[in-house]
Each structure stands twice: as C-alpha cells, then as structure tokens.
PDB file of C-alpha atoms in Angstrom:
ATOM      1  CA  MET S  38     121.415 113.954  89.638  1.00 61.00           C
ATOM      2  CA  SER S  39     119.947 117.247  88.409  1.00 92.00           C
ATOM      3  CA  GLU S  40     119.796 120.352  90.582  1.00 95.00           C
ATOM      4  CA  ALA S  41     115.994 120.016  90.913  1.00 96.00           C
ATOM      5  CA  ILE S  42     116.212 116.374  92.032  1.00 96.00           C
ATOM      6  CA  ALA S  43     118.963 117.289  94.492  1.00 96.00           C
ATOM      7  CA  LYS S  44     116.720 119.992  95.991  1.00 97.00           C
ATOM      8  CA  PHE S  45     113.835 117.508  96.194  1.00 98.00           C
ATOM      9  CA  GLN S  46     116.103 115.033  97.992  1.00 97.00           C
ATOM     10  CA  GLU S  47     117.139 117.778 100.400  1.00 97.00           C
ATOM     11  CA  LEU S  48     113.501 118.531 101.295  1.00 97.00           C
ATOM     12  CA  ILE S  49     112.759 114.837 101.850  1.00 97.00           C
ATOM     13  CA  ASP S  50     115.819 114.523 104.088  1.00 97.00           C
ATOM     14  CA  ARG S  51     114.947 117.625 106.099  1.00 97.00           C
ATOM     15  CA  TYR S  52     111.234 117.118 106.774  1.00 97.00           C
ATOM     16  CA  ASP S  53     109.198 114.276 108.217  1.00 94.00           C
ATOM     17  CA  ASN S  54     105.685 115.576 107.586  1.00 97.00           C
ATOM     18  CA  LEU S  55     105.242 115.158 103.847  1.00 98.00           C
ATOM     19  CA  VAL S  56     101.907 114.687 102.084  1.00 98.00           C
ATOM     20  CA  PHE S  57     101.523 113.562  98.483  1.00 98.00           C
ATOM     21  CA  PHE S  58      98.611 114.696  96.295  1.00 98.00           C
ATOM     22  CA  GLY S  59      98.447 112.746  93.030  1.00 96.00           C
ATOM     23  CA  GLY S  60      96.432 112.139  89.903  1.00 93.00           C
ATOM     24  CA  ALA S  61      96.291 110.074  86.728  1.00 90.00           C
ATOM     25  CA  GLY S  62      99.894 110.829  85.749  1.00 91.00           C
ATOM     26  CA  VAL S  63     101.080 108.681  88.659  1.00 95.00           C
ATOM     27  CA  SER S  64      99.438 105.623  87.092  1.00 93.00           C
ATOM     28  CA  THR S  65     100.173 106.201  83.389  1.00 89.00           C
ATOM     29  CA  GLU S  66     103.679 104.795  83.900  1.00 89.00           C
ATOM     30  CA  SER S  67     101.965 101.620  85.133  1.00 91.00           C
ATOM     31  CA  GLY S  68     100.039 101.387  81.859  1.00 86.00           C
ATOM     32  CA  ILE S  69      96.721 102.879  82.988  1.00 84.00           C
ATOM     33  CA  PRO S  70      95.517 105.530  80.502  1.00 71.00           C
ATOM     34  CA  ASP S  71      94.802 108.983  81.849  1.00 63.00           C
ATOM     35  CA  PHE S  72      91.804 111.075  80.837  1.00 56.00           C
ATOM     36  CA  ARG S  73      93.260 114.151  79.221  1.00 49.00           C
ATOM     37  CA  SER S  74      96.478 113.289  77.409  1.00 49.00           C
ATOM     38  CA  VAL S  75      96.589 112.797  73.636  1.00 44.00           C
ATOM     39  CA  ASP S  76      96.121 109.042  74.024  1.00 50.00           C
ATOM     40  CA  GLY S  77      93.919 109.321  77.116  1.00 50.00           C
ATOM     41  CA  LEU S  78      90.359 108.081  77.416  1.00 53.00           C
ATOM     42  CA  TYR S  79      88.861 111.404  76.313  1.00 50.00           C
ATOM     43  CA  ASN S  80      90.467 111.065  72.900  1.00 52.00           C
ATOM     44  CA  GLN S  81      89.165 107.579  72.109  1.00 59.00           C
ATOM     45  CA  LYS S  82      85.969 106.992  70.167  1.00 57.00           C
ATOM     46  CA  TYR S  83      82.797 105.559  71.674  1.00 68.00           C
ATOM     47  CA  ASP S  84      79.082 105.971  71.007  1.00 77.00           C
ATOM     48  CA  TYR S  85      79.084 108.506  73.838  1.00 83.00           C
ATOM     49  CA  PRO S  86      81.885 110.684  75.280  1.00 82.00           C
ATOM     50  CA  PRO S  87      83.539 109.166  78.392  1.00 82.00           C
ATOM     51  CA  GLU S  88      82.351 112.146  80.473  1.00 83.00           C
ATOM     52  CA  THR S  89      78.766 111.204  79.586  1.00 90.00           C
ATOM     53  CA  ILE S  90      79.205 107.474  80.187  1.00 91.00           C
ATOM     54  CA  LEU S  91      80.844 108.094  83.562  1.00 92.00           C
ATOM     55  CA  SER S  92      77.987 110.247  84.847  1.00 95.00           C
ATOM     56  CA  HIS S  93      75.422 109.233  87.448  1.00 97.00           C
ATOM     57  CA  THR S  94      72.565 109.962  85.054  1.00 97.00           C
ATOM     58  CA  PHE S  95      74.006 107.689  82.353  1.00 97.00           C
ATOM     59  CA  PHE S  96      74.725 104.937  84.884  1.00 97.00           C
ATOM     60  CA  MET S  97      71.099 104.942  86.003  1.00 97.00           C
ATOM     61  CA  ARG S  98      69.591 105.246  82.512  1.00 97.00           C
ATOM     62  CA  LYS S  99      71.877 103.006  80.478  1.00 96.00           C
ATOM     63  CA  PRO S 100      73.619 100.624  82.896  1.00 97.00           C
ATOM     64  CA  GLU S 101      74.354  98.057  80.135  1.00 95.00           C
ATOM     65  CA  GLU S 102      76.270 100.666  78.121  1.00 93.00           C
ATOM     66  CA  PHE S 103      77.995 101.951  81.264  1.00 95.00           C
ATOM     67  CA  TYR S 104      79.222  98.509  82.224  1.00 95.00           C
ATOM     68  CA  ARG S 105      80.429  97.731  78.709  1.00 91.00           C
ATOM     69  CA  PHE S 106      82.712 100.785  78.868  1.00 89.00           C
ATOM     70  CA  TYR S 107      83.565 100.246  82.540  1.00 91.00           C
ATOM     71  CA  ARG S 108      84.782  96.670  82.108  1.00 90.00           C
ATOM     72  CA  ASP S 109      86.655  97.551  78.948  1.00 85.00           C
ATOM     73  CA  LYS S 110      88.415 100.693  80.157  1.00 83.00           C
ATOM     74  CA  MET S 111      88.280 100.992  83.939  1.00 87.00           C
ATOM     75  CA  LEU S 112      88.924  97.474  85.214  1.00 88.00           C
ATOM     76  CA  CYS S 113      92.651  97.108  84.648  1.00 83.00           C
ATOM     77  CA  ASP S 114      94.118  94.315  86.782  1.00 84.00           C
ATOM     78  CA  THR S 115      97.381  93.930  84.858  1.00 86.00           C
ATOM     79  CA  ALA S 116      98.905  97.219  86.089  1.00 89.00           C
ATOM     80  CA  LYS S 117     101.647  97.056  88.713  1.00 94.00           C
ATOM     81  CA  PRO S 118     102.900  99.816  91.018  1.00 96.00           C
ATOM     82  CA  ASN S 119     105.718 101.875  89.485  1.00 96.00           C
ATOM     83  CA  ALA S 120     108.704 103.637  91.059  1.00 96.00           C
ATOM     84  CA  ALA S 121     106.555 106.524  92.343  1.00 97.00           C
ATOM     85  CA  HIS S 122     104.073 104.256  94.152  1.00 98.00           C
ATOM     86  CA  LEU S 123     106.880 102.150  95.635  1.00 98.00           C
ATOM     87  CA  LYS S 124     108.971 105.113  96.813  1.00 98.00           C
ATOM     88  CA  LEU S 125     105.955 106.793  98.435  1.00 98.00           C
ATOM     89  CA  ALA S 126     105.219 103.593 100.363  1.00 98.00           C
ATOM     90  CA  GLU S 127     108.876 103.469 101.422  1.00 98.00           C
ATOM     91  CA  LEU S 128     108.711 107.094 102.605  1.00 98.00           C
ATOM     92  CA  GLU S 129     105.643 106.264 104.694  1.00 98.00           C
ATOM     93  CA  ARG S 130     107.404 103.280 106.308  1.00 98.00           C
ATOM     94  CA  ALA S 131     110.369 105.542 107.097  1.00 97.00           C
ATOM     95  CA  GLY S 132     108.060 107.951 108.965  1.00 97.00           C
ATOM     96  CA  LYS S 133     108.474 110.720 106.390  1.00 97.00           C
ATOM     97  CA  LEU S 134     105.189 110.630 104.488  1.00 98.00           C
ATOM     98  CA  ARG S 135     101.982 111.100 106.462  1.00 98.00           C
ATOM     99  CA  ALA S 136      99.400 110.467 103.735  1.00 98.00           C
ATOM    100  CA  VAL S 137      98.711 109.960 100.055  1.00 98.00           C
ATOM    101  CA  VAL S 138      95.710 111.882  98.733  1.00 98.00           C
ATOM    102  CA  THR S 139      94.836 110.442  95.331  1.00 97.00           C
ATOM    103  CA  GLN S 140      92.328 111.101  92.576  1.00 95.00           C
ATOM    104  CA  ASN S 141      93.037 107.611  91.180  1.00 94.00           C
ATOM    105  CA  ILE S 142      90.719 104.640  91.604  1.00 94.00           C
ATOM    106  CA  ASP S 143      93.182 101.856  90.733  1.00 94.00           C
ATOM    107  CA  ASN S 144      94.435 100.723  94.185  1.00 95.00           C
ATOM    108  CA  LEU S 145      98.095 100.895  93.060  1.00 97.00           C
ATOM    109  CA  HIS S 146      99.222 102.882  96.121  1.00 98.00           C
ATOM    110  CA  GLN S 147      97.858 100.157  98.398  1.00 97.00           C
ATOM    111  CA  MET S 148      99.435  97.439  96.233  1.00 97.00           C
ATOM    112  CA  ALA S 149     102.776  99.205  96.703  1.00 97.00           C
ATOM    113  CA  GLY S 150     102.331  99.094 100.480  1.00 98.00           C
ATOM    114  CA  SER S 151     100.973 102.550 101.379  1.00 98.00           C
ATOM    115  CA  LYS S 152      98.602 102.494 104.370  1.00 98.00           C
ATOM    116  CA  GLU S 153      97.298 106.074 104.699  1.00 98.00           C
ATOM    117  CA  VAL S 154      95.653 106.489 101.297  1.00 98.00           C
ATOM    118  CA  TYR S 155      92.695 108.825 100.864  1.00 98.00           C
ATOM    119  CA  GLU S 156      90.880 107.999  97.625  1.00 98.00           C
ATOM    120  CA  LEU S 157      88.953 111.126  96.654  1.00 96.00           C
ATOM    121  CA  HIS S 158      87.228 109.430  93.721  1.00 95.00           C
ATOM    122  CA  GLY S 159      86.719 105.982  95.260  1.00 97.00           C
ATOM    123  CA  SER S 160      88.055 102.644  94.035  1.00 96.00           C
ATOM    124  CA  VAL S 161      87.189 100.022  91.428  1.00 95.00           C
ATOM    125  CA  TYR S 162      88.172  97.452  94.072  1.00 96.00           C
ATOM    126  CA  ARG S 163      85.049  98.218  96.126  1.00 96.00           C
ATOM    127  CA  ASN S 164      81.522  97.622  94.822  1.00 97.00           C
ATOM    128  CA  TYR S 165      78.203  97.618  96.633  1.00 97.00           C
ATOM    129  CA  CYS S 166      74.639  96.516  96.022  1.00 98.00           C
ATOM    130  CA  MET S 167      72.466  99.625  95.781  1.00 97.00           C
ATOM    131  CA  LYS S 168      69.613  97.793  97.496  1.00 97.00           C
ATOM    132  CA  CYS S 169      71.105  95.867 100.431  1.00 98.00           C
ATOM    133  CA  GLY S 170      74.661  97.219 100.571  1.00 97.00           C
ATOM    134  CA  LYS S 171      76.439  93.874 100.186  1.00 98.00           C
ATOM    135  CA  PHE S 172      80.109  94.199  99.182  1.00 97.00           C
ATOM    136  CA  TYR S 173      81.499  92.735  95.939  1.00 97.00           C
ATOM    137  CA  ASP S 174      85.179  92.642  94.974  1.00 95.00           C
ATOM    138  CA  PHE S 175      87.077  93.506  91.809  1.00 95.00           C
ATOM    139  CA  GLN S 176      87.155  89.974  90.418  1.00 94.00           C
ATOM    140  CA  TYR S 177      83.405  89.570  90.786  1.00 95.00           C
ATOM    141  CA  MET S 178      82.864  92.683  88.681  1.00 95.00           C
ATOM    142  CA  LYS S 179      85.518  91.716  86.144  1.00 93.00           C
ATOM    143  CA  SER S 180      83.984  88.279  85.546  1.00 93.00           C
ATOM    144  CA  SER S 181      80.346  89.429  85.632  1.00 94.00           C
ATOM    145  CA  GLU S 182      78.349  89.984  82.458  1.00 94.00           C
ATOM    146  CA  GLY S 183      75.760  92.583  81.556  1.00 95.00           C
ATOM    147  CA  VAL S 184      74.536  94.587  84.532  1.00 97.00           C
ATOM    148  CA  PRO S 185      75.931  92.919  87.682  1.00 97.00           C
ATOM    149  CA  ALA S 186      73.174  92.041  90.121  1.00 95.00           C
ATOM    150  CA  CYS S 187      73.276  91.150  93.790  1.00 96.00           C
ATOM    151  CA  GLU S 188      71.688  87.944  95.074  1.00 94.00           C
ATOM    152  CA  CYS S 189      68.952  90.185  96.520  1.00 97.00           C
ATOM    153  CA  GLY S 190      68.179  91.423  93.008  1.00 95.00           C
ATOM    154  CA  GLY S 191      69.650  94.907  93.448  1.00 97.00           C
ATOM    155  CA  MET S 192      72.071  96.475  90.966  1.00 97.00           C
ATOM    156  CA  ILE S 193      75.726  96.584  92.011  1.00 98.00           C
ATOM    157  CA  LYS S 194      77.497  99.947  91.754  1.00 98.00           C
ATOM    158  CA  PRO S 195      81.240 100.570  91.826  1.00 97.00           C
ATOM    159  CA  ASP S 196      82.382 102.673  94.780  1.00 97.00           C
ATOM    160  CA  VAL S 197      83.620 105.250  92.283  1.00 96.00           C
ATOM    161  CA  VAL S 198      82.588 108.901  92.269  1.00 96.00           C
ATOM    162  CA  LEU S 199      80.815 109.494  88.967  1.00 96.00           C
ATOM    163  CA  TYR S 200      80.199 112.878  87.400  1.00 93.00           C
ATOM    164  CA  GLU S 201      77.245 114.600  89.165  1.00 95.00           C
ATOM    165  CA  GLU S 202      78.080 112.801  92.427  1.00 95.00           C
ATOM    166  CA  GLY S 203      79.630 114.387  95.508  1.00 94.00           C
ATOM    167  CA  LEU S 204      82.874 113.305  97.153  1.00 94.00           C
ATOM    168  CA  ASP S 205      82.798 111.319 100.384  1.00 95.00           C
ATOM    169  CA  ASN S 206      82.809 113.726 103.354  1.00 96.00           C
ATOM    170  CA  GLU S 207      85.019 111.601 105.588  1.00 97.00           C
ATOM    171  CA  THR S 208      87.633 111.251 102.833  1.00 97.00           C
ATOM    172  CA  ILE S 209      87.565 115.013 102.194  1.00 96.00           C
ATOM    173  CA  ASN S 210      87.977 115.782 105.897  1.00 97.00           C
ATOM    174  CA  LYS S 211      90.944 113.440 106.280  1.00 98.00           C
ATOM    175  CA  SER S 212      92.538 114.872 103.136  1.00 98.00           C
ATOM    176  CA  VAL S 213      92.035 118.467 104.267  1.00 97.00           C
ATOM    177  CA  ARG S 214      93.505 117.685 107.680  1.00 98.00           C
ATOM    178  CA  ALA S 215      96.576 116.008 106.171  1.00 98.00           C
ATOM    179  CA  ILE S 216      97.190 118.796 103.644  1.00 98.00           C
ATOM    180  CA  ALA S 217      96.614 121.581 106.204  1.00 98.00           C
ATOM    181  CA  ASN S 218      99.095 120.019 108.652  1.00 98.00           C
ATOM    182  CA  ALA S 219     101.782 119.116 106.107  1.00 98.00           C
ATOM    183  CA  GLU S 220     105.177 120.825 106.139  1.00 98.00           C
ATOM    184  CA  VAL S 221     105.819 119.802 102.537  1.00 98.00           C
ATOM    185  CA  LEU S 222     103.090 119.130  99.977  1.00 98.00           C
ATOM    186  CA  ILE S 223     104.140 117.195  96.886  1.00 98.00           C
ATOM    187  CA  ILE S 224     101.715 117.494  93.961  1.00 97.00           C
ATOM    188  CA  GLY S 225     102.417 114.857  91.330  1.00 96.00           C
ATOM    189  CA  GLY S 226     100.986 113.545  88.082  1.00 93.00           C
ATOM    190  CA  THR S 227      97.926 115.777  87.971  1.00 92.00           C
ATOM    191  CA  SER S 228      96.793 118.667  85.786  1.00 87.00           C
ATOM    192  CA  LEU S 229      94.825 120.026  88.764  1.00 88.00           C
ATOM    193  CA  ALA S 230      91.853 120.489  86.431  1.00 84.00           C
ATOM    194  CA  VAL S 231      89.288 118.369  88.303  1.00 79.00           C
ATOM    195  CA  TYR S 232      87.300 120.067  91.041  1.00 81.00           C
ATOM    196  CA  PRO S 233      86.508 119.899  93.884  1.00 85.00           C
ATOM    197  CA  ALA S 234      89.584 117.656  94.345  1.00 84.00           C
ATOM    198  CA  ALA S 235      92.073 120.244  93.025  1.00 87.00           C
ATOM    199  CA  GLY S 236      90.656 122.855  95.400  1.00 92.00           C
ATOM    200  CA  LEU S 237      91.975 120.920  98.407  1.00 95.00           C
ATOM    201  CA  ILE S 238      95.439 122.332  97.620  1.00 95.00           C
ATOM    202  CA  ASP S 239      94.193 125.671  98.986  1.00 95.00           C
ATOM    203  CA  TYR S 240      94.360 124.244 102.513  1.00 97.00           C
ATOM    204  CA  PHE S 241      98.146 123.912 102.374  1.00 97.00           C
ATOM    205  CA  LYS S 242      99.887 126.454 104.608  1.00 96.00           C
ATOM    206  CA  GLY S 243     103.191 124.635 105.108  1.00 97.00           C
ATOM    207  CA  GLU S 244     106.815 125.321 104.254  1.00 96.00           C
ATOM    208  CA  HIS S 245     107.353 124.010 100.720  1.00 98.00           C
ATOM    209  CA  LEU S 246     105.142 123.214  97.727  1.00 97.00           C
ATOM    210  CA  VAL S 247     106.634 120.776  95.205  1.00 98.00           C
ATOM    211  CA  VAL S 248     104.989 120.227  91.801  1.00 97.00           C
ATOM    212  CA  ILE S 249     106.066 117.241  89.670  1.00 97.00           C
ATOM    213  CA  ASN S 250     104.182 117.055  86.389  1.00 95.00           C
ATOM    214  CA  LYS S 251     105.171 116.800  82.729  1.00 92.00           C
ATOM    215  CA  ALA S 252     102.651 119.442  81.628  1.00 92.00           C
ATOM    216  CA  PRO S 253     102.074 122.884  83.189  1.00 94.00           C
ATOM    217  CA  THR S 254      99.595 123.177  86.101  1.00 94.00           C
ATOM    218  CA  PRO S 255      97.792 126.182  87.627  1.00 93.00           C
ATOM    219  CA  ARG S 256     100.042 125.868  90.716  1.00 94.00           C
ATOM    220  CA  ASP S 257     103.407 126.070  88.957  1.00 95.00           C
ATOM    221  CA  ARG S 258     103.923 129.734  89.922  1.00 94.00           C
ATOM    222  CA  GLN S 259     103.301 128.988  93.584  1.00 94.00           C
ATOM    223  CA  ALA S 260     105.678 126.024  93.661  1.00 96.00           C
ATOM    224  CA  ASP S 261     108.952 126.319  95.556  1.00 96.00           C
ATOM    225  CA  LEU S 262     110.186 123.472  93.391  1.00 97.00           C
ATOM    226  CA  LEU S 263     108.886 122.604  89.917  1.00 97.00           C
ATOM    227  CA  ILE S 264     110.001 119.409  88.176  1.00 97.00           C
ATOM    228  CA  GLN S 265     108.536 118.784  84.701  1.00 95.00           C
ATOM    229  CA  GLU S 266     109.605 115.172  84.273  1.00 94.00           C
ATOM    230  CA  PRO S 267     107.860 111.767  84.481  1.00 94.00           C
ATOM    231  CA  ILE S 268     107.036 111.178  88.128  1.00 95.00           C
ATOM    232  CA  GLY S 269     108.343 107.599  88.295  1.00 94.00           C
ATOM    233  CA  GLN S 270     111.647 108.786  86.865  1.00 95.00           C
ATOM    234  CA  VAL S 271     111.865 111.484  89.542  1.00 97.00           C
ATOM    235  CA  PHE S 272     111.063 109.215  92.485  1.00 97.00           C
ATOM    236  CA  SER S 273     113.394 106.482  91.269  1.00 95.00           C
ATOM    237  CA  GLN S 274     116.311 108.878  91.926  1.00 96.00           C
ATOM    238  CA  ILE S 275     115.263 109.612  95.520  1.00 96.00           C
ATOM    239  CA  GLN S 276     116.980 107.869  98.432  1.00 95.00           C
ATOM    240  CA  VAL S 277     115.074 107.106 101.632  1.00 94.00           C
ATOM    241  CA  LYS S 278     117.436 107.431 104.593  1.00 85.00           C
TER     242      LYS S 278
END
C-alpha cells in the first residue's frame, strides 16, 4: 500500500462524516465514455458536436437527431458498478459516508447499493412526458424508435440536465448541505470543469479535502491529500472496518 493510500485509509478510519463528489471518471472504469478524455464523446465525429446535440435548443428543434445520438451514446445498460461504486456503498452502510454527490447520469451508484445519491445532472433512468408528466423507464426509451411519444401524444424527455438548462433546486440544496456539513470531502473522477456543479465544492469548510483524479484539477493545491491514480484502483485498496 502506498503512502497516499495509507493516509486515505487513515482518514476513512478516523472520520464518520464523509461526502463523495464525483464525475465521469468514476464511470469510465465501468466502460462508460467520459466527455473530455482523448477517447471521450467530445472527440468522436458526428454531424454536430455533442455539446450542441445535448443542448435544450437542439432537443426542441431537432428531436430526431437528438434521440439518434442519445440512444447510441447515452443509454448504456451493459455497464456494471466498479470498485469505487461498490466501496462507496459499503462506506455508507458502515455509517461512514453521508452522501454521494454525482455529475453522472448512469445510475451506477444506486446499482452498487448507495442510498443517499444526489444526481446533479439527472438520470437516464427517469423520463417524463412533457405534456402530462407520465413517467417512462430506461427500457421504454431504449426500445423506442424515433422521437418517443407518450400515449397522450406529448414528447417524452429524459430527466437529464441539458446544456442551457438549470440544475434542480432541491438536488442543489441537499448537495450543498451535505458538502457544507462534511468533515472529509472526497472529490473523485472529475476535472471540475463543469459549472455550476464544480462550484459546490466552495461550500466545504471541513477538516480534510481529498482529490482522486488521474489528471490535474483546479483544486489540487487546496487538497490535503492528492492521489493521481484510477479511482477504482484506489478504492479497491481501502478496507471498511
């Protein structure tokens, strides 16, 4: 065990009010592509850039094109929770971890068993009719064709925060409360480049800031502990006592 992992283990042993703030890097080890790495979605070729396709304006103007991309790239039901997801769920069951605040929309934290999960950018597992509000699940969207329509005739929209859309206020408030009250904040698998989500870190006033990310982040200098290794690899070495 490296010195950094040993220090991380020590913090986990000592405190029982941990909060985890994660991003795409948590899910890449499960086979879900991130948005900014060399082989991420932003570096693949489409008729439009992913940032354009995943905007509210594009969704409203060209829903057929949106859903072609969405089904192809966003609806991944083959991914399974990795060591990071599983260990975080174990830490929650042990009374150590109070909440997971995630920018991911893939439901992997819940699949691993985590209960307190605040999804800043929504989830592909929730979909609603824009006209009557009826709920539709992941499988309905996956098996639908063209622009999915509700039985009332309304268009169905994923409960995912698109570009140009605001975050859900209740989710933000819960996330802020968890981060502000945490003794240890663990930031993992995120470049901290997406706002306003990344700005929530400013509410942390606790004892120790841990950053686990392969690439540098804007918070590295503030971190009490910096581990630049794959997050699943790091969490797989942690023991929950």
